[in-house]
XYZ file of C-alpha atoms in Angstrom:
242
model
C -1.997 50.919 72.502
C -4.007 49.684 75.460
C -2.778 46.833 77.631
C -4.672 43.543 77.560
C -5.162 41.696 80.841
C -6.051 37.984 81.067
C -8.521 36.626 83.581
C -6.973 34.283 86.163
C -9.158 32.133 88.409
C -7.744 29.455 90.714
C -5.484 27.238 88.597
C -6.266 28.446 85.067
C -5.754 31.647 83.109
C -8.192 32.349 80.280
C -10.572 29.989 78.419
C -7.841 28.236 76.394
C -5.828 27.462 79.532
C -8.895 25.930 81.221
C -9.736 23.846 78.146
C -6.131 22.643 77.763
C -5.943 21.578 81.426
C -9.189 19.607 81.133
C -7.846 17.745 78.081
C -4.429 17.053 79.667
C -6.138 15.888 82.876
C -7.720 13.064 80.874
C -4.400 12.440 79.076
C -5.955 13.072 75.658
C -4.547 14.504 72.443
C -6.009 17.689 71.003
C -8.650 16.769 68.410
C -12.294 17.584 67.708
C -13.423 14.300 69.281
C -11.443 14.854 72.479
C -12.436 18.523 72.647
C -16.074 17.416 72.546
C -15.386 14.949 75.374
C -14.516 17.716 77.843
C -17.406 20.052 76.939
C -19.447 19.099 80.018
C -16.387 19.516 82.264
C -15.733 22.971 80.800
C -19.314 24.193 81.298
C -19.537 22.648 84.783
C -16.291 24.316 85.864
C -17.341 27.661 84.417
C -20.778 27.540 86.096
C -19.078 27.647 89.522
C -18.178 31.292 89.002
C -21.359 33.404 89.120
C -19.695 36.807 88.861
C -17.096 36.790 86.105
C -15.594 40.130 84.948
C -17.748 41.416 82.083
C -14.766 42.219 79.843
C -13.564 38.597 80.055
C -16.883 36.694 80.092
C -17.406 37.011 76.333
C -14.192 35.021 75.618
C -15.402 32.120 77.789
C -18.879 32.167 76.191
C -17.426 32.087 72.666
C -15.306 29.035 73.539
C -18.280 27.388 75.314
C -20.524 27.969 72.283
C -17.931 26.433 69.943
C -17.489 23.454 72.293
C -21.233 22.799 72.239
C -21.222 23.011 68.454
C -18.392 20.450 68.255
C -20.170 18.111 70.696
C -23.446 18.388 68.754
C -21.571 17.420 65.593
C -20.009 14.398 67.338
C -23.372 13.223 68.734
C -25.164 13.724 65.409
C -22.885 12.540 62.560
C -25.497 13.584 59.975
C -25.586 17.160 61.262
C -24.443 19.480 58.487
C -22.462 22.472 59.765
C -22.216 25.744 57.894
C -18.877 26.920 56.533
C -18.632 29.471 59.329
C -19.327 26.834 61.998
C -16.721 24.465 60.508
C -14.218 27.335 60.500
C -14.955 28.173 64.153
C -14.412 24.549 65.232
C -11.159 24.223 63.265
C -9.929 27.588 64.551
C -10.500 26.560 68.180
C -8.513 23.358 67.619
C -5.684 25.331 65.934
C -5.556 27.947 68.706
C -5.531 25.259 71.391
C -2.608 23.428 69.756
C -0.722 26.726 69.394
C -1.401 27.597 73.029
C -0.119 24.175 74.125
C 3.044 24.679 72.061
C 3.648 28.124 73.605
C 3.173 26.687 77.093
C 5.735 23.959 76.398
C 8.282 26.433 74.989
C 7.741 28.805 77.928
C 8.385 25.970 80.388
C 11.609 25.016 78.576
C 12.833 28.625 78.645
C 11.988 28.822 82.332
C 14.021 25.683 83.017
C 16.990 27.038 81.048
C 17.099 30.638 82.255
C 15.275 30.432 85.554
C 18.217 28.982 87.484
C 20.915 31.559 86.756
C 20.932 35.325 86.322
C 21.404 36.560 82.763
C 23.405 39.617 83.791
C 25.258 41.089 86.750
C 24.804 44.638 87.918
C 27.954 46.669 88.063
C 28.922 47.851 91.528
C 27.905 51.376 92.481
C 30.761 53.769 91.804
C 29.186 56.528 93.912
C 28.805 58.776 90.894
C 26.786 61.883 91.689
C 24.574 62.885 88.731
C 24.879 66.501 87.659
C 22.247 68.305 85.581
C 23.795 70.676 83.076
C 21.574 73.154 81.283
C 22.016 74.345 77.716
C 20.850 77.554 76.047
C 18.062 75.594 74.297
C 16.446 74.598 77.605
C 14.127 77.474 78.368
C 10.723 77.715 79.994
C 8.862 78.351 76.687
C 10.655 75.406 75.041
C 9.776 73.091 77.927
C 6.119 74.178 77.797
C 6.058 73.598 74.036
C 7.563 70.107 74.481
C 4.978 69.189 77.118
C 2.164 70.498 74.901
C 3.438 68.435 71.950
C 3.559 65.272 74.070
C 0.036 65.823 75.395
C -1.335 66.386 71.890
C 0.262 63.165 70.646
C -1.365 61.014 73.330
C -4.236 58.833 72.035
C -7.722 59.973 72.932
C -9.687 57.926 75.425
C -12.547 56.107 73.718
C -15.259 54.639 75.909
C -16.615 51.308 74.717
C -20.352 50.677 75.109
C -21.309 48.768 78.226
C -22.424 45.214 77.575
C -24.586 43.286 80.015
C -23.673 39.599 80.006
C -26.376 37.295 81.274
C -25.592 34.151 83.212
C -26.290 30.964 81.258
C -27.827 27.858 82.753
C -25.582 24.876 83.239
C -26.152 21.742 81.177
C -27.232 19.734 84.242
C -29.794 22.391 85.242
C -31.212 22.341 81.718
C -31.458 18.522 81.700
C -33.255 18.480 85.062
C -35.683 21.218 83.987
C -36.517 19.531 80.668
C -36.964 16.108 82.307
C -39.333 17.600 84.878
C -41.438 19.400 82.261
C -41.621 16.318 80.016
C -42.829 14.169 82.926
C -45.629 16.643 83.708
C -46.764 17.132 80.104
C -47.974 14.684 77.464
C -45.716 16.257 74.851
C -43.599 19.358 74.435
C -42.159 21.227 71.494
C -38.546 22.306 71.587
C -39.514 25.895 70.738
C -41.719 25.972 73.846
C -38.805 24.942 76.031
C -36.226 27.226 74.383
C -37.995 29.975 72.374
C -35.540 31.547 69.956
C -37.031 35.025 70.213
C -36.284 35.232 73.947
C -33.336 32.921 74.699
C -29.718 33.699 74.015
C -28.052 31.621 71.320
C -25.880 29.815 73.853
C -28.959 28.908 75.951
C -30.645 27.422 72.876
C -27.517 25.326 72.281
C -27.458 24.170 75.928
C -31.170 23.256 75.687
C -30.503 21.256 72.504
C -27.660 19.361 74.203
C -29.933 18.663 77.178
C -32.560 17.207 74.830
C -29.925 14.986 73.170
C -28.785 13.733 76.579
C -32.360 12.730 77.544
C -32.727 10.931 74.199
C -29.460 9.119 74.889
C -30.738 8.066 78.338
C -33.990 6.801 76.786
C -36.178 9.172 78.785
C -37.748 10.935 75.780
C -38.426 10.405 72.093
C -38.085 13.195 69.531
C -39.446 13.650 66.032
C -38.888 16.283 63.343
C -41.121 16.029 60.284
C -39.126 18.294 57.930
C -35.796 20.097 57.886
C -35.730 23.195 60.114
C -39.177 22.288 61.491
C -39.923 22.343 65.217
C -38.943 19.247 67.226
C -41.670 17.291 69.045
C -40.595 15.681 72.335
C -42.536 12.948 74.185
C -41.824 11.044 77.368
C -41.067 7.320 77.127
C -42.655 6.706 80.538
C -44.898 3.577 80.459
C -48.597 4.365 80.057
C -47.996 7.785 78.542
C -50.309 8.397 75.496
C -48.674 8.828 72.085
C -49.753 11.472 69.558
């Protein structure tokens, strides 16, 4: 069995610890609505670290992707999530509550047992250890025992190397989209975030950036049919409408 090591940066350890601290900082209870409220804080905090260990980055991206999904659902009440997406959102909430419970129990145990020693070491009696051989301990037997132990060790399996690309922050995406909309008469969402080139998480960040500009009244969007491309136009006075 291989040991699992958790990433620790500054004051948080792992994606769940960061998310829990952001929620507790605002003095909120764990729920889908409150989880959505700290999505921007989570992504902003994560964007400060440009060189995360590759073996830990995937965990943070999975949590970030689920957070964006939850926020999209809260901003668009009519958005229908798939069964898998609903399960991912509920699972994140369940894991976060479980992590909070474990943290509370660990703190209580630390308060109880951290003040006093659980055992006392017996004083040294100055006993000199003596190695006594038996007829069974021979050189061939020792070599056979070592060979058996070596054969029982698990084989080293190399996992394929994965290159994790850095994702743009939500604020960078909003600024980029606002700039492009101001220069163009209109823009399609697929032109800003083409699905054949962008990572899934970047498409989600681009969609959240578009929703934020709609909320601020800077752009108008229109989708003629389900799953069709989204047309975006600037609300700047004097801009032609098509």
